[in-house]
PDB file of C-alpha atoms in Angstrom:
ATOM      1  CA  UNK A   1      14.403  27.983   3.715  1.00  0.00           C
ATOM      2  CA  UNK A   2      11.915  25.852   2.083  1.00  0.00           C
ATOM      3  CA  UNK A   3      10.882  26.429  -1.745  1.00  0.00           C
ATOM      4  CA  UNK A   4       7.191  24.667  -2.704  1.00  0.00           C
ATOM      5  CA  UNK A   5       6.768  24.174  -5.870  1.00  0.00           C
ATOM      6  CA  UNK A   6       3.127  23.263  -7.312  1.00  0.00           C
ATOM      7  CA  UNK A   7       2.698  22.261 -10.779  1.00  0.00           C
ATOM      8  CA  UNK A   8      -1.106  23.516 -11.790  1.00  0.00           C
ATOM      9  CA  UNK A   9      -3.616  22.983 -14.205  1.00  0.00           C
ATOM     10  CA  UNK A  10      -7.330  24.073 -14.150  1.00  0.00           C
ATOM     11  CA  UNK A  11      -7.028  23.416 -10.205  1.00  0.00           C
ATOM     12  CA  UNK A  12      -8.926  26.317  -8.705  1.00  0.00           C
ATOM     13  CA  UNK A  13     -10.788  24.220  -6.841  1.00  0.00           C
ATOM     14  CA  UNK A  14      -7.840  22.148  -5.080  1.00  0.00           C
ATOM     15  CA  UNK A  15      -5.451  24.735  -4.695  1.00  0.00           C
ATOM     16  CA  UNK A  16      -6.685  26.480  -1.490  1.00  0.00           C
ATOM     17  CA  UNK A  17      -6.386  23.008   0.364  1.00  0.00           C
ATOM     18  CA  UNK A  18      -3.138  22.607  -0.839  1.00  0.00           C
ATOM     19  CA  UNK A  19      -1.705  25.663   0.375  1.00  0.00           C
ATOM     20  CA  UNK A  20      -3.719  25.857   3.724  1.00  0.00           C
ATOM     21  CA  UNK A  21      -1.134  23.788   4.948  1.00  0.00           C
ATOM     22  CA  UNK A  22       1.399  25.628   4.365  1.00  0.00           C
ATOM     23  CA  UNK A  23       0.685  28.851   6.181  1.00  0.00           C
ATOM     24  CA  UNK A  24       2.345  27.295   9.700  1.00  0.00           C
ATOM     25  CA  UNK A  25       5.410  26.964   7.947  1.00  0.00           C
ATOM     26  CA  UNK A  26       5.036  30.287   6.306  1.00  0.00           C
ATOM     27  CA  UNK A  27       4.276  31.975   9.691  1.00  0.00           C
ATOM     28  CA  UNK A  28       7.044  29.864  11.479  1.00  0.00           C
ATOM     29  CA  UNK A  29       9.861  31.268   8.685  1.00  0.00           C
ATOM     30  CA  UNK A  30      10.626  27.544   7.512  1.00  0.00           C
ATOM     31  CA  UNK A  31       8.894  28.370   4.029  1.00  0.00           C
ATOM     32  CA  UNK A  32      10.029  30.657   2.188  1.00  0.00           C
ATOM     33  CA  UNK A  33       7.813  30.979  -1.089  1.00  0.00           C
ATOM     34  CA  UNK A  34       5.652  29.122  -3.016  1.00  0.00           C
ATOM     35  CA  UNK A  35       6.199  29.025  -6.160  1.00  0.00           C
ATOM     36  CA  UNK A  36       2.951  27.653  -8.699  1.00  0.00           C
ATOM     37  CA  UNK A  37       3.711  27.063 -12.192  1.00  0.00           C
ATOM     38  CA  UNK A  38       0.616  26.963 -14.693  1.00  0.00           C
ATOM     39  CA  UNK A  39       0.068  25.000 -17.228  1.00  0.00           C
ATOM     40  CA  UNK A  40      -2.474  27.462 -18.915  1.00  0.00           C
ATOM     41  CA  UNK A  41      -5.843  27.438 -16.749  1.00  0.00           C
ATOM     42  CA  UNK A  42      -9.302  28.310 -17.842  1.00  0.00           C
ATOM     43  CA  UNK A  43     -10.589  28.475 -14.403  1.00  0.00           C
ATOM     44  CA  UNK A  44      -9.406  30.527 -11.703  1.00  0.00           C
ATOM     45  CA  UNK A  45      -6.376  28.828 -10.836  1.00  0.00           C
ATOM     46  CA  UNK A  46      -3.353  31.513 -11.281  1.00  0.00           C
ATOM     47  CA  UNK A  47      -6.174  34.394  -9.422  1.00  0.00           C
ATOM     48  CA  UNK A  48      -6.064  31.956  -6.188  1.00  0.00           C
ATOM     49  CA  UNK A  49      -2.586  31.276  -6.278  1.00  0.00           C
ATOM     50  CA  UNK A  50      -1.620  35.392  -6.801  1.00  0.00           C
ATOM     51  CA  UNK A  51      -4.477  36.188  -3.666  1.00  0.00           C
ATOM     52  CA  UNK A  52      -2.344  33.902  -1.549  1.00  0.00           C
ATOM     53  CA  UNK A  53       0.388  35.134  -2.244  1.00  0.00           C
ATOM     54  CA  UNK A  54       2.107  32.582  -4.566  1.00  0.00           C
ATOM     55  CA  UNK A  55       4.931  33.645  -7.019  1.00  0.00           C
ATOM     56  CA  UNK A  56       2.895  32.130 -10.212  1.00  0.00           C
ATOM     57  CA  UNK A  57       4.946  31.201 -13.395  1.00  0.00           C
ATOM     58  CA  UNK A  58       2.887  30.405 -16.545  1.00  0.00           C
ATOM     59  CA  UNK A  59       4.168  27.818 -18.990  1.00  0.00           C
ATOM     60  CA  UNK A  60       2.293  25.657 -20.973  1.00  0.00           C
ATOM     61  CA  UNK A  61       3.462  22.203 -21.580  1.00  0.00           C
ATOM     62  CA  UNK A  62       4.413  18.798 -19.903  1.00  0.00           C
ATOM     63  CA  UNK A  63       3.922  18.477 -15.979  1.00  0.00           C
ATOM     64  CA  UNK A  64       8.103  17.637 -16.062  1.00  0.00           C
ATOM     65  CA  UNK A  65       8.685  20.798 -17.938  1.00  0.00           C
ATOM     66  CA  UNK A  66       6.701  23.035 -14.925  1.00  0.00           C
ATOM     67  CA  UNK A  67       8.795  21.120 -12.123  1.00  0.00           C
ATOM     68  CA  UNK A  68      11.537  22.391 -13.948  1.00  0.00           C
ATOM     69  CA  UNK A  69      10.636  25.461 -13.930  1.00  0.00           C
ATOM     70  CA  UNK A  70       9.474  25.757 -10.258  1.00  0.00           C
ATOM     71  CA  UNK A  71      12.746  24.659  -9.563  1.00  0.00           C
ATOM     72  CA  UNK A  72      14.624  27.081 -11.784  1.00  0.00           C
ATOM     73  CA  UNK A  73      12.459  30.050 -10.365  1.00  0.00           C
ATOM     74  CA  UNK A  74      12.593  29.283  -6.862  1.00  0.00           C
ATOM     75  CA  UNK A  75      15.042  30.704  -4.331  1.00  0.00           C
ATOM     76  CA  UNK A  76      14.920  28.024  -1.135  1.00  0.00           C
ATOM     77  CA  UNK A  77      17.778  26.281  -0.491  1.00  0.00           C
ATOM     78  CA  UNK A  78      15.560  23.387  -0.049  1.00  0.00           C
ATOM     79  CA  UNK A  79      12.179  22.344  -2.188  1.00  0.00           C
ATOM     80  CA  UNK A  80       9.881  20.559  -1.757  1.00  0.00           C
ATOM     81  CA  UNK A  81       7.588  19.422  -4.652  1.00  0.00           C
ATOM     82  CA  UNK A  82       3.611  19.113  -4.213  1.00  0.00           C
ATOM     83  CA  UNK A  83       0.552  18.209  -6.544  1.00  0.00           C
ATOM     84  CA  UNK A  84      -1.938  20.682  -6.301  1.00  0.00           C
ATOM     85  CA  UNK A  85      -4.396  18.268  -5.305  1.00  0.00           C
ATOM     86  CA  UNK A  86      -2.444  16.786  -2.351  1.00  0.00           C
ATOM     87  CA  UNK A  87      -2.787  18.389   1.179  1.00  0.00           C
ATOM     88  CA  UNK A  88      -0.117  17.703   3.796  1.00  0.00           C
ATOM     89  CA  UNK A  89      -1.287  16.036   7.104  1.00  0.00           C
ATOM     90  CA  UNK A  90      -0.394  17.986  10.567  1.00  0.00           C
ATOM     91  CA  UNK A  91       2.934  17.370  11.864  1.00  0.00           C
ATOM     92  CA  UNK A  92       4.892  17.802   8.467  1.00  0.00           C
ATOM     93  CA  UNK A  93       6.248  20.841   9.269  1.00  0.00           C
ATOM     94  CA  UNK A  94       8.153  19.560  12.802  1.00  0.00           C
ATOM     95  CA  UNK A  95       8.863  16.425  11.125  1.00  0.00           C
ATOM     96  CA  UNK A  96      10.030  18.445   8.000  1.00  0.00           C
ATOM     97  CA  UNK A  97      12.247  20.801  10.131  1.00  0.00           C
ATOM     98  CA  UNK A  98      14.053  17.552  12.323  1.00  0.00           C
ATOM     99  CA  UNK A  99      14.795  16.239   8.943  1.00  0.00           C
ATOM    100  CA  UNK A 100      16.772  19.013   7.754  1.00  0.00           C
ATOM    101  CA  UNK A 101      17.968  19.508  10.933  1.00  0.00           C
ATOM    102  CA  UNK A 102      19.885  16.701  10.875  1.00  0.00           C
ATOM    103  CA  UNK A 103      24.121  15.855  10.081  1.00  0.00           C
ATOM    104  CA  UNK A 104      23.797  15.409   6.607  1.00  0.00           C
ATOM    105  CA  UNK A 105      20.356  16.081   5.687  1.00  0.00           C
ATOM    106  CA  UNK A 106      21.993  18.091   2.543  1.00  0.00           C
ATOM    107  CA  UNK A 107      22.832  15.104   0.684  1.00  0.00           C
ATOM    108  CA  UNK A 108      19.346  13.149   1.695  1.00  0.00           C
ATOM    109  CA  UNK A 109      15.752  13.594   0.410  1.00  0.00           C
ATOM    110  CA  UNK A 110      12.411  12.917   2.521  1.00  0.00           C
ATOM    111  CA  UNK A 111       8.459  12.148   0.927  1.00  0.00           C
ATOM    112  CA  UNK A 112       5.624  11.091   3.182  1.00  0.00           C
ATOM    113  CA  UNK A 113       2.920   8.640   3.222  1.00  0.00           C
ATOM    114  CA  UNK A 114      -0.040   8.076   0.871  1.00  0.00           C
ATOM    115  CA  UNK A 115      -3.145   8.586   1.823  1.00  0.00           C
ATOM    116  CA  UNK A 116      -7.060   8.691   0.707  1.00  0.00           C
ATOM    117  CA  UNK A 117      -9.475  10.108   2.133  1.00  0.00           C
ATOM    118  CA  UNK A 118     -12.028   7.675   0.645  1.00  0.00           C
ATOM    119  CA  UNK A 119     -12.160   3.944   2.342  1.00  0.00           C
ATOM    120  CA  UNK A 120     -12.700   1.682  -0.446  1.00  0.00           C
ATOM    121  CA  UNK A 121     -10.578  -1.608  -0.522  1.00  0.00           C
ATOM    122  CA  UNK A 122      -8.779  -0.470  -3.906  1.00  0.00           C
ATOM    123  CA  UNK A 123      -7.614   2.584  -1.772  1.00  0.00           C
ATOM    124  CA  UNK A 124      -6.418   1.082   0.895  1.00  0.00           C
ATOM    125  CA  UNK A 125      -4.461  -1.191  -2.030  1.00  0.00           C
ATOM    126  CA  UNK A 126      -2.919   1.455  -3.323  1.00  0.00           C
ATOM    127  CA  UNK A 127      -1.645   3.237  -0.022  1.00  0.00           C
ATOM    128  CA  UNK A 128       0.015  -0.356   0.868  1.00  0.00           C
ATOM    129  CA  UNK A 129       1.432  -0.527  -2.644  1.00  0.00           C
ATOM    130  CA  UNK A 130       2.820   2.789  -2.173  1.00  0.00           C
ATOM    131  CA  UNK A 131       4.203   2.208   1.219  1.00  0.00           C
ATOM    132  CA  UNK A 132       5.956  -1.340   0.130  1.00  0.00           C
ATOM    133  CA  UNK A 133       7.548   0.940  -2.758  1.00  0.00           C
ATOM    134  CA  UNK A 134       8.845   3.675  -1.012  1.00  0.00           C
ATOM    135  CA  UNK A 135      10.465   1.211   2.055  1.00  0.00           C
ATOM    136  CA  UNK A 136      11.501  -1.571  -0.157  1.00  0.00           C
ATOM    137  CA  UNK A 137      12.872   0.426  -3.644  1.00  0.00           C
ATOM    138  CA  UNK A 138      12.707   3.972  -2.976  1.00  0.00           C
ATOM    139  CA  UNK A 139      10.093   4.668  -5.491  1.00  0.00           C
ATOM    140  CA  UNK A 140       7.376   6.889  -4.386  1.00  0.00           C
ATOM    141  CA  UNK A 141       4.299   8.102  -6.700  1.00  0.00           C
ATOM    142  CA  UNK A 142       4.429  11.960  -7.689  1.00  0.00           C
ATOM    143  CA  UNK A 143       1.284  12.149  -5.205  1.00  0.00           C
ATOM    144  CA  UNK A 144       3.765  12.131  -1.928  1.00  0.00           C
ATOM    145  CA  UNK A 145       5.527  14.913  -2.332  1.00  0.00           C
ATOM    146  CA  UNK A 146       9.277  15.262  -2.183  1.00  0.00           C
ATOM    147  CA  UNK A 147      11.303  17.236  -0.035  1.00  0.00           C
ATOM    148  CA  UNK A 148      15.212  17.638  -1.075  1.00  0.00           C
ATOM    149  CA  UNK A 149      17.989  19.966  -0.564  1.00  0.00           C
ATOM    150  CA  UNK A 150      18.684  22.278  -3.329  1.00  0.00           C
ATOM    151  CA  UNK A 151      22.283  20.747  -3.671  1.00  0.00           C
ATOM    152  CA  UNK A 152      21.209  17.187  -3.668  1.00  0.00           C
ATOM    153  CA  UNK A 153      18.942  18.488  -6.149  1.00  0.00           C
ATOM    154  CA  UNK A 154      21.397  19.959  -8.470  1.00  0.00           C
ATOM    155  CA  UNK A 155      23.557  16.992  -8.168  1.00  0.00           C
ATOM    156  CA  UNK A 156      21.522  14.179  -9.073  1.00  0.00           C
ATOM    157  CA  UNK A 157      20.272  15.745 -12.171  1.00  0.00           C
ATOM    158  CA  UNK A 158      16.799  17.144 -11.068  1.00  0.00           C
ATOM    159  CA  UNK A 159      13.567  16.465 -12.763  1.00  0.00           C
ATOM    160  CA  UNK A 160      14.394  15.684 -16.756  1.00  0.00           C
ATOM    161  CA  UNK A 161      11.506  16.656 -19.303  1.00  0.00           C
ATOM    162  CA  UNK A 162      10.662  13.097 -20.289  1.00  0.00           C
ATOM    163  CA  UNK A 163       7.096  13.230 -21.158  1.00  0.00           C
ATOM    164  CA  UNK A 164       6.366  10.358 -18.575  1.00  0.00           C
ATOM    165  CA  UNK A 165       7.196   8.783 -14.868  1.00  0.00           C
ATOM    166  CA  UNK A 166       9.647  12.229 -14.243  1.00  0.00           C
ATOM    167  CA  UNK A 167       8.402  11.183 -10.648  1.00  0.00           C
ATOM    168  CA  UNK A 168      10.150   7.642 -10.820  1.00  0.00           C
ATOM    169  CA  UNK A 169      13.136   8.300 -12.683  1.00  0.00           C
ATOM    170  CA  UNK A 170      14.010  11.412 -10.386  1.00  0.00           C
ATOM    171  CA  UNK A 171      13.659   9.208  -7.334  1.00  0.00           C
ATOM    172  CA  UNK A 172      15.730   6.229  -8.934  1.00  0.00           C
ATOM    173  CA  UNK A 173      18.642   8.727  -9.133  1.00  0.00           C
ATOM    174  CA  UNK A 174      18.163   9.910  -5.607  1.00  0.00           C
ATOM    175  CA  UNK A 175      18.410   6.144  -4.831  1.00  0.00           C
ATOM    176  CA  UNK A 176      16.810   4.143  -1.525  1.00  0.00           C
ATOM    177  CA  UNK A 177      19.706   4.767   0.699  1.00  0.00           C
ATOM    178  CA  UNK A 178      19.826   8.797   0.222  1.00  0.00           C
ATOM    179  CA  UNK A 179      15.428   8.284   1.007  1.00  0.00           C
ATOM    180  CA  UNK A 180      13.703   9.027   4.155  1.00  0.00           C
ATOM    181  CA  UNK A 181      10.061   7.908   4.091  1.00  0.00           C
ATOM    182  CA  UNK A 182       8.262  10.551   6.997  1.00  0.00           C
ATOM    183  CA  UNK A 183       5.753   9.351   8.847  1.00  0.00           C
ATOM    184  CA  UNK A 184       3.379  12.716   8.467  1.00  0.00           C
ATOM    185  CA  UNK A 185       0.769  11.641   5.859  1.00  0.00           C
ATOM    186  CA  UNK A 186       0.259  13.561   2.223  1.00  0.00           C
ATOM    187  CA  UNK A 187      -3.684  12.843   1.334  1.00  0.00           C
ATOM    188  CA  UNK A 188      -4.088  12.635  -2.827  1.00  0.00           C
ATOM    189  CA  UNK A 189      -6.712  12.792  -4.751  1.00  0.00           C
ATOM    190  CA  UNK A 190      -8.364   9.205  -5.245  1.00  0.00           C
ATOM    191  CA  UNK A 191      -9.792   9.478  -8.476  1.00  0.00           C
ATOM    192  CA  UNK A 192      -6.540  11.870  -9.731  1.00  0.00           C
ATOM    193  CA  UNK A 193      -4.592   9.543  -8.551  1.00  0.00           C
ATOM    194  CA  UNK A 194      -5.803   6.393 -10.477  1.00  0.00           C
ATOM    195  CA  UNK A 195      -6.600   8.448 -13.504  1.00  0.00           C
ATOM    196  CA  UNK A 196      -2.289   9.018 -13.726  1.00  0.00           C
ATOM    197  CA  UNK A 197      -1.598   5.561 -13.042  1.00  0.00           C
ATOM    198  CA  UNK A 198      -3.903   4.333 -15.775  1.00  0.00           C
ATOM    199  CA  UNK A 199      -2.825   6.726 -18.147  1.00  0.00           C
ATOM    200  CA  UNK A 200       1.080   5.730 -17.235  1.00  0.00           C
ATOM    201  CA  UNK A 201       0.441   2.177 -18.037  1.00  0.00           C
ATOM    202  CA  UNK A 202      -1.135   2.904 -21.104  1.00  0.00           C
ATOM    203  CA  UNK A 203       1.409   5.222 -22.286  1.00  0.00           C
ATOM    204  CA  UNK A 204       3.725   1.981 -21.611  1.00  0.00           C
ATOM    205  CA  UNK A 205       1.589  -0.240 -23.491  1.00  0.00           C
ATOM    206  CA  UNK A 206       1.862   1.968 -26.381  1.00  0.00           C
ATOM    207  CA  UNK A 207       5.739   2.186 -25.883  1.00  0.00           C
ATOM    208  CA  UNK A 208       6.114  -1.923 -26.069  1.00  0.00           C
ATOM    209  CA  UNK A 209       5.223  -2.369 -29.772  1.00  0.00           C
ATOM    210  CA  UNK A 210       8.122   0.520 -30.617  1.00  0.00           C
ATOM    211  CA  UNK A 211      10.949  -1.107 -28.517  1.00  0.00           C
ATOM    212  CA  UNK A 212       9.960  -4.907 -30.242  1.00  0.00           C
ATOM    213  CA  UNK A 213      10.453  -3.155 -33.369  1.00  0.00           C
ATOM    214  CA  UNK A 214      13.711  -0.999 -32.599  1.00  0.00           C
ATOM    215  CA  UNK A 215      14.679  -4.681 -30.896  1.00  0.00           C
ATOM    216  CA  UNK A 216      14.130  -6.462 -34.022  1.00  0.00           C
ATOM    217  CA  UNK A 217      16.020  -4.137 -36.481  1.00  0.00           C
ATOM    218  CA  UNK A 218      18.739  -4.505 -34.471  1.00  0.00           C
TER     219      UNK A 218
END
């Protein structure tokens, strides 16, 4: 029923606690693969994923373009997209299963809480941030996972190869109303986690000075 799809790079270390997880819902029947998509390791990453069991696609290039892929390959007629550092709390796979369960749960999409497991006050900043922007505009971070039916999927557009925020944009098409926020917790990687957000705003600082000067030919 259930496709996961984990975009990979160099994470030998982080996969197995990823997919641990998983093996209830694999056991239970609810997922149905899990598909890892490589963006060419040095370390052991595709050799874990292939021991486990994974169906592992290689393609180097942007994290949007191996979502894509994971999408394209997989067979589920739902998916649910992970980071390879994240590791799903217990209870997501009862609270996963009521949620497609219910009248209309086609046309909806579900991603769950942020969490740490470090303590420090910029953490706990960060999970409140997220929670006030998945409630309020229906924008999660890439770090909470999204589950979504294959057809909603298909309809909205899916991920687009952007180079940056695939996360946001993908979730602004979904829109808040068609966004269940689970109460099952995802814990990211803390350091990962600020690493992408700094390198997101910097990417947008860069993109300022090209938009004044597209503004001002105009």
């Amino acid at each position: 029923m259930i496709s996961v799809i984990i975009p990979t790079l160099n994470d030998a270390a982080n996969l197995p606690r990823a997919l641990a997880p998983l093996v209830a819902g694999v056991a239970d029947g609810v997922v149905k693969e899990a598909v890892i998509v490589d963006g060419g390791s040095s370390d052991e990453t595709t050799a874990v994923a292939e021991a486990a069991g994974c169906d592992v696609v290689r393609l180097e290039g942007s994290r949007a373009r191996r979502l894509i892929a994971g999408a394209r390959a997989a067979r589920g007629d739902w998916l649910l997209f992970l980071s390879a550092d994240a590791i799903l709390c217990e209870g997501w796979l009862e609270e996963a299963r009521r949620f497609m369960g219910k009248p209309g749960a086609q046309s909806r999409a579900a991603t769950f809480r942020l969490a740490f497991e470090e303590d420090a006050p910029l953490a706990k900043r960060i999970v409140l941030s997220a929670r006030m922007r998945t409630e309020m505009f229906g924008r999660p971070y890439g770090d909470q996972g999204l589950l979504i039916s294959r057809r909603l999927y298909d309809i909205v557009g899916g991920y687009q190869d952007m180079g940056q925020n695939e996360d946001e944009d993908l979730a602004r098409r979904i829109g808040r109303q068609r966004l269940t926020l689970f109460r099952t917790e995802v814990i990211a990687n803390f350091e990962r986690h600020k690493r992408r957000r700094a390198e997101t705003f910097a990417r947008y600082l860069r993109a300022i000075p090209m938009k004044r000067g597209i503004e001002a030919e105009d």
